[in-house]
Every structure is written in structure tokens, then in C-alpha cells.
Tab-separated table of C-alpha atoms and ligand atoms in Angstrom:
chain	number	residue	atom	x	y	z
A	1	MET	CA	6.101	-201.252	-183.317
A	2	ARG	CA	6.955	-203.166	-179.722
A	3	VAL	CA	4.982	-201.043	-176.484
A	4	ILE	CA	4.703	-201.846	-173.428
A	5	ASP	CA	1.560	-200.412	-171.318
A	6	SER	CA	1.299	-199.626	-167.995
A	7	HIS	CA	-1.173	-197.055	-165.653
A	8	THR	CA	-0.324	-194.639	-163.471
A	9	ALA	CA	-2.672	-194.261	-160.496
A	10	GLY	CA	-5.970	-194.367	-163.679
A	11	GLU	CA	-3.924	-193.011	-166.038
A	12	PRO	CA	-1.984	-194.878	-169.283
A	13	THR	CA	1.262	-194.987	-170.292
A	14	ARG	CA	2.413	-196.147	-173.372
A	15	LEU	CA	6.135	-196.952	-173.495
A	16	VAL	CA	7.134	-197.421	-177.447
A	17	LEU	CA	10.617	-200.647	-177.384
A	18	GLU	CA	11.060	-201.126	-180.817
A	19	GLY	CA	10.153	-199.002	-183.887
A	20	GLY	CA	10.146	-195.352	-183.048
A	21	PRO	CA	11.217	-192.356	-185.103
A	22	SER	CA	14.844	-192.011	-185.240
A	23	LEU	CA	15.577	-187.763	-184.035
A	24	GLY	CA	18.952	-187.372	-184.525
A	25	ASP	CA	21.691	-185.554	-182.119
A	26	GLY	CA	20.483	-182.530	-180.207
A	27	SER	CA	19.196	-181.804	-176.983
A	28	LEU	CA	15.765	-183.623	-175.392
A	29	ALA	CA	14.497	-180.059	-176.296
A	30	GLU	CA	15.696	-180.084	-179.589
A	31	ARG	CA	15.327	-183.589	-179.919
A	32	ALA	CA	11.049	-183.176	-178.270
A	33	LEU	CA	10.285	-180.653	-180.933
A	34	ARG	CA	11.215	-182.732	-183.929
A	35	LEU	CA	9.370	-185.437	-182.857
A	36	GLU	CA	6.510	-182.370	-182.846
A	37	GLN	CA	7.362	-180.993	-185.527
A	38	GLU	CA	8.360	-184.120	-188.186
A	39	HIS	CA	6.255	-186.900	-186.631
A	40	GLY	CA	2.505	-186.032	-185.573
A	41	ASP	CA	1.204	-188.631	-187.291
A	42	PHE	CA	3.696	-191.424	-185.770
A	43	CYS	CA	2.996	-190.005	-182.135
A	44	LYS	CA	-1.149	-189.672	-183.045
A	45	ALA	CA	-1.297	-193.089	-184.834
A	46	VAL	CA	0.400	-194.914	-181.670
A	47	LEU	CA	-1.858	-193.138	-178.834
A	48	LEU	CA	-5.022	-192.308	-180.272
A	49	GLU	CA	-8.025	-195.026	-181.371
A	50	PRO	CA	-8.506	-197.582	-183.543
A	51	ARG	CA	-5.553	-198.402	-181.444
A	52	GLY	CA	-5.173	-196.409	-178.566
A	53	HIS	CA	-7.414	-193.326	-177.048
A	54	ASP	CA	-6.837	-189.936	-176.454
A	55	ALA	CA	-6.148	-190.214	-172.627
A	56	ILE	CA	-2.801	-192.557	-172.900
A	57	VAL	CA	1.123	-190.062	-172.918
A	58	GLY	CA	3.574	-192.401	-175.179
A	59	ALA	CA	7.054	-192.456	-174.228
A	60	LEU	CA	9.516	-192.529	-176.353
A	61	LEU	CA	13.113	-193.732	-175.225
A	62	VAL	CA	16.141	-191.956	-176.712
A	63	PRO	CA	20.013	-191.701	-175.714
A	64	ALA	CA	20.405	-189.260	-173.123
A	65	ASN	CA	23.112	-186.102	-173.078
A	66	ALA	CA	23.478	-185.992	-169.269
A	67	PRO	CA	26.338	-188.266	-167.801
A	68	ASP	CA	24.933	-191.028	-165.450
A	69	CYS	CA	21.392	-191.381	-166.935
A	70	VAL	CA	19.629	-194.513	-167.399
A	71	THR	CA	17.985	-193.309	-170.727
A	72	GLY	CA	16.944	-190.094	-172.203
A	73	VAL	CA	13.002	-189.847	-172.547
A	74	ILE	CA	10.637	-188.103	-174.525
A	75	TYR	CA	6.748	-187.607	-173.193
A	76	PHE	CA	3.696	-187.146	-176.118
A	77	ASN	CA	0.367	-186.930	-176.253
A	78	PRO	CA	-2.131	-186.684	-179.372
A	79	ALA	CA	-1.845	-182.696	-179.323
A	80	GLY	CA	2.100	-182.998	-178.753
A	81	ASN	CA	5.492	-183.185	-176.557
A	82	LEU	CA	4.718	-182.867	-173.289
A	83	GLY	CA	8.145	-181.265	-171.083
A	84	MET	CA	7.771	-183.559	-167.757
A	85	CYS	CA	5.236	-185.926	-167.099
A	86	GLY	CA	4.716	-186.902	-162.917
A	87	HIS	CA	2.362	-190.511	-163.745
A	88	ALA	CA	4.980	-191.287	-166.797
A	89	THR	CA	7.849	-190.710	-165.513
A	90	ILE	CA	6.218	-193.390	-162.518
A	91	GLY	CA	4.926	-195.946	-165.640
A	92	LEU	CA	8.369	-196.111	-166.837
A	93	ALA	CA	10.376	-197.021	-163.842
A	94	VAL	CA	8.104	-199.777	-163.040
A	95	THR	CA	7.917	-200.800	-166.990
A	96	LEU	CA	12.163	-200.575	-167.404
A	97	ALA	CA	11.760	-202.688	-163.663
A	98	HIS	CA	9.115	-204.927	-165.392
A	99	LEU	CA	11.494	-205.424	-168.008
A	100	GLY	CA	14.582	-206.337	-166.045
A	101	ARG	CA	16.287	-203.507	-167.619
A	102	ILE	CA	16.578	-201.188	-163.931
A	103	GLY	CA	16.440	-202.854	-160.013
A	104	PRO	CA	15.188	-201.204	-156.835
A	105	GLY	CA	17.419	-197.952	-155.687
A	106	VAL	CA	17.701	-194.710	-157.912
A	107	HIS	CA	18.163	-193.838	-161.129
A	108	ARG	CA	18.257	-190.482	-163.300
A	109	PHE	CA	16.116	-190.247	-166.210
A	110	GLU	CA	16.233	-187.031	-168.285
A	111	THR	CA	13.255	-185.236	-169.948
A	112	PRO	CA	13.216	-182.412	-172.325
A	113	VAL	CA	13.113	-179.927	-168.941
A	114	GLY	CA	14.953	-181.716	-167.027
A	115	VAL	CA	16.877	-184.612	-165.096
A	116	VAL	CA	14.848	-186.279	-163.166
A	117	SER	CA	15.641	-189.279	-160.283
A	118	VAL	CA	13.409	-191.465	-159.585
A	119	GLU	CA	13.241	-194.419	-156.590
A	120	LEU	CA	12.379	-198.114	-157.729
A	121	HIS	CA	11.086	-199.101	-154.167
A	122	ASP	CA	9.528	-202.077	-154.774
A	123	THR	CA	7.738	-203.822	-158.249
A	124	ASN	CA	4.796	-200.973	-158.463
A	125	THR	CA	5.784	-198.350	-156.482
A	126	VAL	CA	8.083	-194.935	-157.102
A	127	SER	CA	9.322	-191.776	-155.732
A	128	VAL	CA	10.230	-189.115	-158.549
A	129	VAL	CA	12.087	-186.306	-157.612
A	130	ASN	CA	10.965	-183.566	-160.397
A	131	VAL	CA	12.034	-180.462	-161.952
A	132	PRO	CA	12.109	-177.402	-159.787
A	133	SER	CA	8.616	-176.139	-159.598
A	134	TYR	CA	7.699	-172.359	-158.937
A	135	ARG	CA	4.437	-170.235	-158.970
A	136	TYR	CA	4.642	-167.612	-161.825
A	137	LEU	CA	1.521	-165.788	-161.577
A	138	LYS	CA	-0.815	-165.394	-158.265
A	139	ASP	CA	-4.100	-164.536	-158.306
A	140	ILE	CA	-5.234	-163.377	-161.956
A	141	VAL	CA	-8.661	-162.810	-162.743
A	142	VAL	CA	-9.712	-163.974	-166.181
A	143	VAL	CA	-12.834	-163.860	-167.434
A	144	VAL	CA	-14.510	-167.174	-169.243
A	145	PRO	CA	-16.872	-167.119	-171.519
A	146	GLY	CA	-20.541	-168.775	-169.899
A	147	VAL	CA	-18.102	-169.450	-166.376
A	148	GLY	CA	-17.547	-165.663	-165.238
A	149	PRO	CA	-14.617	-164.612	-163.386
A	150	VAL	CA	-12.751	-166.748	-162.443
A	151	ARG	CA	-9.878	-166.715	-160.129
A	152	GLY	CA	-5.987	-168.629	-160.440
A	153	ASP	CA	-2.368	-168.969	-160.009
A	154	VAL	CA	-0.184	-169.306	-162.876
A	155	ALA	CA	2.377	-171.851	-162.619
A	156	TRP	CA	5.508	-174.775	-163.221
A	157	GLY	CA	5.972	-178.422	-162.237
A	158	GLY	CA	6.941	-179.118	-165.225
A	159	ASN	CA	4.377	-178.244	-168.132
A	160	TRP	CA	2.438	-175.071	-167.384
A	161	PHE	CA	-0.832	-174.943	-165.638
A	162	PHE	CA	-3.384	-172.541	-164.744
A	163	LEU	CA	-4.818	-173.696	-160.832
A	164	THR	CA	-8.268	-172.313	-159.734
A	165	LYS	CA	-10.621	-172.959	-157.537
A	166	ASP	CA	-13.029	-171.279	-159.239
A	167	GLY	CA	-14.521	-173.875	-161.658
A	168	GLY	CA	-18.528	-173.571	-160.041
A	169	VAL	CA	-18.469	-177.634	-160.497
A	170	PRO	CA	-18.212	-180.527	-158.121
A	171	LEU	CA	-14.931	-181.981	-158.123
A	172	GLU	CA	-16.828	-185.384	-158.104
A	173	TYR	CA	-16.105	-188.042	-161.229
A	174	GLU	CA	-20.217	-187.489	-161.763
A	175	LYS	CA	-19.748	-184.391	-163.184
A	176	ILE	CA	-16.650	-185.291	-165.631
A	177	PRO	CA	-18.206	-184.033	-168.753
A	178	GLU	CA	-19.262	-180.689	-166.996
A	179	LEU	CA	-15.520	-180.367	-165.220
A	180	ALA	CA	-13.877	-181.123	-168.910
A	181	HIS	CA	-15.918	-178.288	-170.592
A	182	VAL	CA	-15.284	-175.912	-168.149
A	183	SER	CA	-11.300	-176.511	-168.040
A	184	LEU	CA	-11.344	-176.289	-171.628
A	185	GLU	CA	-13.297	-172.853	-171.926
A	186	ILE	CA	-10.851	-171.478	-168.714
A	187	ARG	CA	-7.767	-172.639	-171.432
A	188	ARG	CA	-9.284	-171.296	-174.450
A	189	ALA	CA	-9.798	-167.352	-172.406
A	190	LEU	CA	-6.290	-168.396	-170.787
A	191	ALA	CA	-4.865	-168.281	-174.705
A	192	SER	CA	-7.500	-165.685	-175.847
A	193	ASN	CA	-6.347	-163.195	-172.908
A	194	GLY	CA	-2.704	-163.624	-173.888
A	195	ILE	CA	-1.994	-164.932	-170.629
A	196	THR	CA	0.582	-167.359	-170.679
A	197	GLY	CA	4.176	-168.892	-168.588
A	198	ALA	CA	7.263	-167.730	-168.769
A	199	ASP	CA	8.420	-166.369	-171.540
A	200	GLY	CA	5.573	-167.145	-173.776
A	201	GLY	CA	5.299	-170.820	-172.826
A	202	GLU	CA	1.547	-171.813	-173.483
A	203	ILE	CA	-1.053	-173.014	-169.956
A	204	ASP	CA	-1.884	-176.605	-171.862
A	205	HIS	CA	-2.696	-177.699	-168.219
A	206	VAL	CA	-5.662	-176.776	-166.411
A	207	GLU	CA	-6.261	-177.457	-162.533
A	208	LEU	CA	-8.917	-177.530	-160.621
A	209	ILE	CA	-8.192	-177.405	-157.186
A	210	GLY	CA	-10.800	-177.896	-154.259
A	211	PRO	CA	-10.684	-180.043	-150.523
A	212	ALA	CA	-10.482	-183.533	-150.167
A	213	LYS	CA	-13.087	-186.120	-150.683
A	214	SER	CA	-11.287	-188.345	-148.051
A	215	ALA	CA	-9.675	-187.401	-144.010
A	216	HIS	CA	-6.931	-188.804	-145.413
A	217	ASN	CA	-5.909	-186.601	-148.110
A	218	HIS	CA	-5.107	-182.662	-148.263
A	219	GLY	CA	-6.624	-182.054	-151.576
A	220	ARG	CA	-8.442	-183.013	-154.589
A	221	ASN	CA	-8.636	-182.215	-158.196
A	222	PHE	CA	-9.379	-182.596	-161.959
A	223	VAL	CA	-6.735	-181.607	-164.654
A	224	MET	CA	-7.774	-181.150	-168.038
A	225	CYS	CA	-4.689	-182.319	-170.317
A	226	PRO	CA	-3.692	-180.772	-174.148
A	227	GLY	CA	-5.428	-183.000	-176.154
A	228	GLY	CA	-8.976	-182.333	-173.868
A	229	ALA	CA	-8.209	-185.657	-172.371
A	230	TYR	CA	-8.233	-185.544	-168.628
A	231	ASP	CA	-5.852	-186.700	-165.802
A	232	ARG	CA	-7.042	-189.932	-164.336
A	233	SER	CA	-4.544	-189.551	-161.544
A	234	PRO	CA	-3.410	-186.977	-159.452
A	235	CYS	CA	-1.154	-185.874	-161.920
A	236	GLY	CA	2.352	-185.403	-161.197
A	237	THR	CA	3.460	-182.282	-162.351
A	238	GLY	CA	0.295	-181.038	-161.198
A	239	THR	CA	0.143	-181.457	-158.233
A	240	SER	CA	4.384	-180.053	-157.906
A	241	ALA	CA	2.547	-177.192	-159.328
A	242	LYS	CA	0.387	-177.131	-156.726
A	243	VAL	CA	2.495	-177.800	-154.089
A	244	ALA	CA	5.486	-174.943	-154.895
A	245	CYS	CA	2.075	-172.469	-154.886
A	246	LEU	CA	1.316	-173.245	-151.266
A	247	ALA	CA	4.678	-173.192	-150.467
A	248	ALA	CA	4.697	-170.375	-151.860
A	249	ASP	CA	1.808	-169.128	-150.010
A	250	GLY	CA	3.616	-170.448	-146.309
A	251	LEU	CA	0.605	-173.301	-146.473
A	252	LEU	CA	2.504	-175.887	-146.353
A	253	ALA	CA	6.612	-176.143	-145.033
A	254	ALA	CA	9.342	-178.773	-146.637
A	255	HIS	CA	8.993	-182.115	-146.008
A	256	THR	CA	5.456	-182.889	-145.158
A	257	ILE	CA	3.234	-184.608	-146.951
A	258	TRP	CA	0.785	-183.610	-149.009
A	259	ARG	CA	-1.600	-186.459	-149.830
A	260	GLN	CA	-3.277	-185.187	-153.310
A	261	GLU	CA	-6.680	-187.392	-154.709
A	262	SER	CA	-7.439	-187.640	-158.384
A	263	ILE	CA	-11.000	-187.124	-159.542
A	264	ILE	CA	-11.226	-190.955	-159.604
A	265	ASP	CA	-10.141	-191.156	-156.018
A	266	SER	CA	-6.377	-192.544	-157.157
A	267	THR	CA	-3.858	-190.428	-154.684
A	268	TYR	CA	-0.116	-189.593	-154.958
A	269	GLU	CA	1.856	-188.140	-151.735
A	270	LEU	CA	4.788	-185.119	-152.146
A	271	PHE	CA	6.518	-183.281	-149.776
A	272	TYR	CA	9.196	-180.839	-151.170
A	273	VAL	CA	12.228	-178.945	-150.850
A	274	PRO	CA	13.875	-175.988	-151.623
A	275	ALA	CA	15.503	-176.108	-154.884
A	276	GLU	CA	18.890	-174.638	-155.012
A	277	GLY	CA	21.182	-174.270	-157.910
A	278	GLU	CA	21.478	-170.847	-159.628
A	279	SER	CA	18.946	-171.849	-162.122
A	280	ALA	CA	16.180	-172.592	-159.976
A	281	PRO	CA	13.767	-169.987	-160.465
A	282	ALA	CA	13.501	-167.962	-157.271
A	283	GLY	CA	11.058	-169.486	-154.642
A	284	ALA	CA	10.856	-172.328	-156.706
A	285	VAL	CA	10.612	-176.171	-154.863
A	286	LEU	CA	11.611	-179.719	-155.508
A	287	PRO	CA	8.666	-181.826	-155.365
A	288	THR	CA	9.074	-185.649	-154.623
A	289	VAL	CA	5.857	-187.346	-156.207
A	290	LYS	CA	5.232	-190.943	-155.054
A	291	GLY	CA	2.620	-193.368	-156.584
A	292	SER	CA	2.041	-196.390	-157.845
A	293	ALA	CA	1.979	-197.959	-161.396
A	294	TYR	CA	1.085	-201.560	-162.747
A	295	VAL	CA	1.864	-202.342	-166.340
A	296	THR	CA	-1.332	-203.871	-168.609
A	297	ALA	CA	0.178	-205.143	-171.934
A	298	GLN	CA	2.891	-205.297	-174.031
A	299	SER	CA	2.287	-205.256	-178.174
A	300	GLU	CA	2.859	-204.556	-181.235
A	301	LEU	CA	1.314	-202.436	-182.749
A	302	LEU	CA	0.484	-203.157	-186.954
A	303	PHE	CA	0.358	-200.701	-189.438
A	304	ASP	CA	-1.031	-201.326	-192.732
A	305	ALA	CA	-0.054	-198.909	-195.590
A	306	ASN	CA	-4.149	-199.860	-196.721
A	307	ASP	CA	-5.293	-198.881	-194.093
A	308	PRO	CA	-7.326	-194.993	-194.130
A	309	TYR	CA	-6.792	-194.867	-190.549
A	310	ILE	CA	-3.399	-195.632	-190.142
A	311	SER	CA	-2.594	-192.254	-188.138
A	312	GLY	CA	-5.773	-192.699	-185.780
A	313	ILE	CA	-8.575	-190.974	-186.098
A	314	ARG	CA	-7.800	-187.308	-184.605
A	315	GLY	CA	-12.343	-185.579	-184.723
A	316	SER	CA	-13.030	-183.159	-186.476
B	1	PYC	O1	0.701	-186.887	-164.768
B	1	PYC	O2	2.862	-185.149	-165.492
B	1	PYC	C1	1.675	-186.227	-165.443
B	1	PYC	C2	0.941	-185.802	-165.995
B	1	PYC	C3	0.647	-184.889	-167.325
B	1	PYC	C4	-0.426	-184.870	-168.113
B	1	PYC	C5	-0.512	-186.371	-167.867
B	1	PYC	N1	-0.097	-186.527	-166.435
């Protein structure tokens, strides 16, 4: 299987170029569900140790249904599919450029949650116009065992997020194990209290938010991803959700730049415009996320039928 790896603001993406499963016809959402339900071993084998590690997000190219799209793409992590993925979209654009498949300018990719448009500015820099993003629930309180009451918002940025300032752990690199523990506890408490996104959508990302470390930036975060790995980047969909909350609170005007820091100090630059069209939820915004990605490897993954860990090491 031929893959090409990149990282965006520190967060890795593995693009499957050849050798992925065939997912048949249907909408991107239907094909993504098929990938998750029928090809879980493929996803884990590609991403997890011994060929990778649990922070990698996979990108599988599939034919698009929407007109004018360069490609369809399904993002996956070891726990299942992602609706959209900001860092992987930036990584995908840079990788397609590296392969000579796209050049500078605007291109459209179809994802299971909608079409996104990307602008490749140069070899490494990309802006992504994300799907309409919005706050669904404001200021809900969940009691988290070992942490206490935690207040936060539920918002959509292409995935469902719970955003809170109440993690109780400083947003510092040295604190990553504690931040991971608290965010996983919050996610468990949300699930056990039946708190979901719209239509029962699972809140599979937790975003701990706080003030920026650098005076040049506007906010900092720690984002826990569905597979239990933290996002090294500021999380494109997570910061889209954050910007939607700021817009809903009247704290960020349209077209104003918001620079978001990650837990490793990498940054994305965002702004939004109001989302238009009948299908956009009330108050939704259309965030643009700008960041940089770098190609790190092109390789062939080998699968030996005698290998007891052919489908990856899954932990207990
Ligand atoms: O950048 O949207 C993102 C993302 C989601 C999970 C990991 N990265």
C-alpha cells in the first residue's frame, strides 16, 4: 500500500495513494460509514503501531459526487471516521501539490459532511473554507468525577466538540498527561449524561480552551481526539467550533483574524463570514482556517499474513 505522510502544525496525516479498500457507490457519508463498519482493520493497520501511531489521521481518496471537486476524501482515525479534518485537509492539499496533482489556486474537496474549498497559496501554505460551523448548546454543566462541575459549550466545526475553560489544568506542554486525563474524563461524563450534539451526534472531541501564551495570538487549546490521542495542531474543526462560539457571543466580528495556539505552540489563523443558504443552521458561520503543512515521508506499507500484529497494536 502506497502512502505519503505529512504534518500540519505538528499533527500527522497519512494519505493512502494506492491499495485502499473499494467502498462502492453512494454519498460520501454512506461510503465513510462503510469504511468504518466493514474496514476497521484496514484503518487500524494503516494508522497504529507498528506501522504508525495513534495520533495519525488517515485520508482515503475516493471519487467525488459533487461537481467541480478535485477529489472526495474520507478522514479516519483509529476509532473511526471523522466528518471533516482541518489539519488533514491542509496536509492533503500540500501533498497533492507535492505530487503535481494540483497547483496554486482554489480547489474543492468533498467530505462526508460537505464540500470544502482550499486555496493553495504556496508549497506549504493553505487556507480551507470549512463547512458551516455553529454553537448548539451554551453553558451546559456536566459533573465530571475527580474534576467537579465543568461548564462549556457544544459546537460543530465539522465534528462535535465540547469546549470548556474549566479543565483545571494549565494549558502547558508539560501537563499533557493531566490534560489528556481530564479531557477523557469529561468525554466519558458527557456520554454517561446523554449529552450529545444535534440529532444525537456523539461529542467525540473535547477542547480545553484558555488565553494565548504569546501576545501575538488570541487563544490556546488542548484538543482530545476520538482515538485518545491529543491534537498537536490547534485543530481546524475545533477552532472552527471555537470561532462559531465567539461569533455567537458577539466576541469576534466577521472578517476579524483569530490566531489560535496549540499545546505545542503551533498556530492557525482564522476568520469567518456568516454562513448563507437554507441548509445552514441559524447563526452558523463559515470559518476559513489557514495553516502550513510539510511532507515527511513517502512509503510502501507491507502486510505479512503471518504477522500477529498485521492489523496494528490496539492496546487493551
Ligand atoms: O484539524 O480538524 C482537525 C482535526 C481533527 C482531529 C485531528 N485534527
